[in-house]
Amino acid sequence: DTEVTQTPKHLVMGMTNKKSLKCEQHMGHRAMYWYKQKAKKPPELMFVYSYEKLSINESVPSRFSPECPNSSLLNLHLHALQPEDSALYLCASSQELAGSSYEQYFGPGTRLTVT
Amino acid sequence: AQKVTQAQTEISVVEKEDVTLDCVYETRDTTYYLFWYKQPPSGELVFLIRRNSFDEQNEISGRYSWNFQKSTSSFNFTITASQVVDSAVYFCALSEDTGFQKLVFGTGTRLLVSP
């Protein structure tokens, strides 16, 4: 079962709000990813977790805070966002992180609008 | 540095036509991996295929086929007898084999299949 779920599907938040995006996978994958995708652009990597530890942070502003509570769950905490942070946020997972041969499986995304 | 070029921004075809999506890549590594993903309007990226640099065999899966040619650094994707459900944005992506190398996506090709 190659499924990654994300909640919520849509989120509208003000610049002073705090919200969280959630991602879950039950494929036993040990690597999980957050991507940001603006309209008509490819996904951009934000964070990578491997075995529940943050492995890569692609110089993402601190108003985005990732968390991996266990091997199946990945959260993205949002605080004091800017309108330009409005985008589709995609979660993905892969079997392992070491080496780059494993395909990533993506969730349906959360469409975020910052007002 | 790695780079993926999808020169076709948008392709429009009529149902049952065959269509080829082009992908040209650049890498200095001898070991690398190529991927195709489909992104329908719903937003989720769907994994289609992974190819490693040592396997130049072409692959066919139903109406989909892939032509990998190292001599021209290309990994093209053909849909035979296209259907309306094939309408989506298709991304070609590359990762190298040195430690963790993030997926480098092309800019995507939007395919519109009309009835």
CSV table of C-alpha atoms in Angstrom, one decimal:
chain,number,residue,atom,x,y,z
A,1,ASP,CA,0.0,0.0,0.0
A,2,THR,CA,1.9,3.0,-1.3
A,3,GLU,CA,0.0,5.8,0.5
A,4,VAL,CA,1.0,9.0,2.2
A,5,THR,CA,-1.8,11.0,3.8
A,6,GLN,CA,-1.8,14.7,4.6
A,7,THR,CA,-4.1,16.9,6.6
A,8,PRO,CA,-5.6,19.3,6.1
A,9,LYS,CA,-6.3,19.5,2.4
A,10,HIS,CA,-6.7,23.2,2.5
A,11,LEU,CA,-5.6,25.8,5.0
A,12,VAL,CA,-6.2,29.5,5.2
A,13,MET,CA,-4.3,31.4,7.9
A,14,GLY,CA,-3.5,34.9,8.9
A,15,MET,CA,0.1,36.2,9.3
A,16,THR,CA,-0.2,36.0,13.1
A,17,ASN,CA,-1.7,32.5,13.3
A,18,LYS,CA,0.0,29.3,14.4
A,19,LYS,CA,-1.0,26.1,12.5
A,20,SER,CA,0.4,22.7,11.8
A,21,LEU,CA,0.4,20.4,8.7
A,22,LYS,CA,0.4,16.7,9.3
A,23,CYS,CA,1.7,13.8,7.2
A,24,GLU,CA,1.4,10.1,7.8
A,25,GLN,CA,2.8,7.0,6.1
A,26,HIS,CA,2.4,3.3,6.9
A,27,MET,CA,4.8,1.8,4.4
A,28,GLY,CA,7.6,1.4,7.0
A,29,HIS,CA,9.7,4.0,5.2
A,30,ARG,CA,12.5,5.6,7.2
A,31,ALA,CA,13.0,8.8,5.3
A,32,MET,CA,10.4,11.6,5.1
A,33,TYR,CA,10.4,14.9,3.3
A,34,TRP,CA,8.7,18.2,3.1
A,35,TYR,CA,8.4,20.1,-0.2
A,36,LYS,CA,7.0,23.4,-1.1
A,37,GLN,CA,5.5,23.9,-4.6
A,38,LYS,CA,4.5,27.2,-6.1
A,39,ALA,CA,2.1,27.4,-9.0
A,40,LYS,CA,3.6,26.2,-12.3
A,41,LYS,CA,6.9,25.3,-10.7
A,42,PRO,CA,8.4,22.0,-9.6
A,43,PRO,CA,8.6,21.0,-6.0
A,44,GLU,CA,11.4,22.5,-3.9
A,45,LEU,CA,12.9,20.5,-1.1
A,46,MET,CA,12.5,22.0,2.4
A,47,PHE,CA,13.4,19.3,5.0
A,48,VAL,CA,14.5,15.7,5.2
A,49,TYR,CA,14.2,13.3,8.1
A,50,SER,CA,16.0,10.0,8.3
A,51,TYR,CA,15.2,7.6,11.1
A,52,GLU,CA,13.3,10.4,12.9
A,53,LYS,CA,16.2,12.8,12.9
A,54,LEU,CA,16.5,15.9,10.9
A,55,SER,CA,19.1,15.3,8.2
A,56,ILE,CA,18.6,18.2,5.8
A,57,ASN,CA,17.3,21.7,6.2
A,58,GLU,CA,17.5,23.5,2.9
A,59,SER,CA,18.0,26.9,4.6
A,60,VAL,CA,14.3,27.2,5.3
A,61,PRO,CA,13.2,30.3,7.4
A,62,SER,CA,12.6,29.6,11.0
A,63,ARG,CA,8.9,30.4,10.7
A,64,PHE,CA,8.7,26.8,9.4
A,65,SER,CA,9.4,24.2,12.1
A,66,PRO,CA,9.4,20.5,11.2
A,67,GLU,CA,8.9,17.7,13.7
A,68,CYS,CA,9.0,13.9,13.4
A,69,PRO,CA,7.2,12.4,16.5
A,70,ASN,CA,7.7,8.8,15.3
A,71,SER,CA,8.7,6.9,12.2
A,72,SER,CA,5.2,7.2,10.6
A,73,LEU,CA,4.4,10.9,11.3
A,74,LEU,CA,5.8,14.2,10.1
A,75,ASN,CA,4.5,17.6,11.1
A,76,LEU,CA,5.3,21.1,9.8
A,77,HIS,CA,4.6,23.8,12.3
A,78,LEU,CA,3.8,27.2,10.9
A,79,HIS,CA,4.1,30.6,12.6
A,80,ALA,CA,4.1,34.2,11.5
A,81,LEU,CA,4.0,33.2,7.8
A,82,GLN,CA,4.1,35.7,4.9
A,83,PRO,CA,1.7,35.9,1.9
A,84,GLU,CA,4.5,34.6,-0.3
A,85,ASP,CA,4.5,31.4,1.7
A,86,SER,CA,1.2,30.5,0.1
A,87,ALA,CA,1.8,27.3,-1.9
A,88,LEU,CA,1.1,23.6,-2.1
A,89,TYR,CA,3.0,21.8,0.7
A,90,LEU,CA,3.8,18.2,-0.2
A,91,CYS,CA,5.0,15.4,2.1
A,92,ALA,CA,6.9,12.4,0.7
A,93,SER,CA,8.5,9.3,2.1
A,94,SER,CA,11.0,6.8,0.8
A,95,GLN,CA,12.4,3.5,2.0
A,96,GLU,CA,15.8,4.8,3.0
A,97,LEU,CA,17.8,8.0,2.7
A,98,ALA,CA,21.2,6.6,2.2
A,99,GLY,CA,22.0,6.6,-1.5
A,100,SER,CA,19.5,8.3,-3.8
A,101,SER,CA,18.0,5.3,-5.6
A,102,TYR,CA,14.8,5.0,-3.7
A,103,GLU,CA,11.7,6.5,-5.2
A,104,GLN,CA,9.8,9.0,-3.1
A,105,TYR,CA,6.0,8.6,-2.6
A,106,PHE,CA,4.1,11.8,-2.3
A,107,GLY,CA,1.0,12.7,-0.4
A,108,PRO,CA,-1.8,14.8,-2.0
A,109,GLY,CA,-0.5,18.0,-0.4
A,110,THR,CA,-1.9,20.8,1.7
A,111,ARG,CA,-2.9,23.9,-0.2
A,112,LEU,CA,-1.9,26.8,2.1
A,113,THR,CA,-3.1,30.4,1.7
A,114,VAL,CA,-1.7,33.1,3.9
A,115,THR,CA,-3.8,36.2,4.2
B,1,ALA,CA,26.1,20.3,-11.3
B,2,GLN,CA,23.0,18.3,-12.1
B,3,LYS,CA,20.3,19.7,-14.3
B,4,VAL,CA,17.1,18.5,-15.9
B,5,THR,CA,15.6,20.2,-18.9
B,6,GLN,CA,12.0,19.6,-20.1
B,7,ALA,CA,11.8,22.0,-23.1
B,8,GLN,CA,8.1,21.4,-23.8
B,9,THR,CA,6.1,23.6,-21.5
B,10,GLU,CA,2.7,22.5,-22.7
B,11,ILE,CA,1.5,19.9,-25.2
B,12,SER,CA,-2.1,19.6,-26.4
B,13,VAL,CA,-3.3,16.4,-28.2
B,14,VAL,CA,-6.6,14.8,-29.1
B,15,GLU,CA,-7.5,11.5,-27.4
B,16,LYS,CA,-6.0,8.4,-29.0
B,17,GLU,CA,-3.0,10.4,-30.3
B,18,ASP,CA,0.5,9.2,-29.3
B,19,VAL,CA,2.6,11.8,-27.4
B,20,THR,CA,6.2,12.0,-26.4
B,21,LEU,CA,7.5,14.1,-23.5
B,22,ASP,CA,11.2,15.0,-23.7
B,23,CYS,CA,13.7,15.0,-20.9
B,24,VAL,CA,17.4,15.9,-21.2
B,25,TYR,CA,19.6,15.7,-18.2
B,26,GLU,CA,23.1,16.8,-17.2
B,27,THR,CA,25.3,15.1,-14.6
B,28,ARG,CA,29.0,14.4,-13.9
B,29,ASP,CA,28.3,11.2,-12.0
B,30,THR,CA,28.6,7.8,-13.6
B,31,THR,CA,25.9,6.5,-11.3
B,32,TYR,CA,22.6,8.3,-11.2
B,33,TYR,CA,18.9,7.7,-11.2
B,34,LEU,CA,16.2,9.1,-13.4
B,35,PHE,CA,12.5,9.3,-12.5
B,36,TRP,CA,9.2,10.3,-14.0
B,37,TYR,CA,6.3,11.7,-11.9
B,38,LYS,CA,2.8,12.6,-12.9
B,39,GLN,CA,0.9,15.4,-11.1
B,40,PRO,CA,-2.8,15.5,-12.0
B,41,PRO,CA,-4.9,18.6,-11.1
B,42,SER,CA,-5.5,17.1,-7.6
B,43,GLY,CA,-1.9,17.9,-6.8
B,44,GLU,CA,-0.4,14.6,-5.7
B,45,LEU,CA,2.8,13.5,-7.5
B,46,VAL,CA,2.5,10.0,-8.6
B,47,PHE,CA,5.6,7.9,-9.1
B,48,LEU,CA,5.8,6.4,-12.6
B,49,ILE,CA,9.3,4.9,-13.1
B,50,ARG,CA,12.8,4.8,-11.8
B,51,ARG,CA,15.8,4.0,-14.0
B,52,ASN,CA,19.5,3.7,-13.0
B,53,SER,CA,22.3,4.8,-15.2
B,54,PHE,CA,23.5,1.3,-15.9
B,55,ASP,CA,20.2,0.0,-17.2
B,56,GLU,CA,19.6,1.4,-20.7
B,57,GLN,CA,16.8,-1.1,-21.6
B,58,ASN,CA,13.7,0.6,-22.7
B,59,GLU,CA,10.6,-0.1,-20.6
B,60,ILE,CA,7.0,-0.5,-21.4
B,61,SER,CA,4.1,-0.5,-19.0
B,62,GLY,CA,0.7,-0.6,-20.6
B,63,ARG,CA,0.3,2.5,-22.7
B,64,TYR,CA,3.5,4.1,-21.2
B,65,SER,CA,7.0,3.5,-22.5
B,66,TRP,CA,10.3,5.1,-21.7
B,67,ASN,CA,13.4,5.5,-23.9
B,68,PHE,CA,16.7,6.0,-22.1
B,69,GLN,CA,19.6,7.0,-24.2
B,70,LYS,CA,22.9,7.8,-22.4
B,71,SER,CA,24.5,8.9,-25.6
B,72,THR,CA,22.1,11.8,-25.8
B,73,SER,CA,21.5,12.2,-22.1
B,74,SER,CA,17.8,11.8,-22.7
B,75,PHE,CA,15.0,9.9,-20.9
B,76,ASN,CA,11.9,10.4,-23.0
B,77,PHE,CA,8.4,9.3,-22.1
B,78,THR,CA,5.8,8.2,-24.6
B,79,ILE,CA,2.1,7.7,-24.0
B,80,THR,CA,0.4,5.6,-26.7
B,81,ALA,CA,-3.3,6.2,-27.5
B,82,SER,CA,-3.6,9.1,-25.0
B,83,GLN,CA,-6.7,9.4,-22.8
B,84,VAL,CA,-8.3,12.4,-21.1
B,85,VAL,CA,-7.2,11.0,-17.8
B,86,ASP,CA,-3.6,11.4,-18.9
B,87,SER,CA,-4.0,15.2,-18.6
B,88,ALA,CA,-1.5,16.3,-16.0
B,89,VAL,CA,1.9,17.9,-15.4
B,90,TYR,CA,4.7,15.4,-15.9
B,91,PHE,CA,8.0,15.9,-14.2
B,92,CYS,CA,11.3,14.3,-15.0
B,93,ALA,CA,13.8,14.2,-12.1
B,94,LEU,CA,17.4,13.1,-11.5
B,95,SER,CA,19.4,12.2,-8.4
B,96,GLU,CA,23.1,11.4,-8.2
B,97,ASP,CA,24.6,8.6,-6.1
B,98,THR,CA,27.0,10.4,-3.9
B,99,GLY,CA,25.6,10.3,-0.4
B,100,PHE,CA,22.2,11.9,-0.3
B,101,GLN,CA,21.5,13.9,-3.4
B,102,LYS,CA,18.2,15.6,-3.6
B,103,LEU,CA,15.9,15.0,-6.4
B,104,VAL,CA,16.4,17.6,-9.1
B,105,PHE,CA,13.2,18.2,-11.0
B,106,GLY,CA,12.7,19.5,-14.5
B,107,THR,CA,10.2,22.4,-14.9
B,108,GLY,CA,7.5,20.0,-16.0
B,109,THR,CA,5.4,19.5,-19.1
B,110,ARG,CA,1.7,20.1,-19.0
B,111,LEU,CA,-0.2,17.6,-21.1
B,112,LEU,CA,-3.7,18.4,-22.2
B,113,VAL,CA,-5.7,15.6,-23.8
B,114,SER,CA,-9.0,16.7,-25.2
B,115,PRO,CA,-11.8,14.3,-26.2
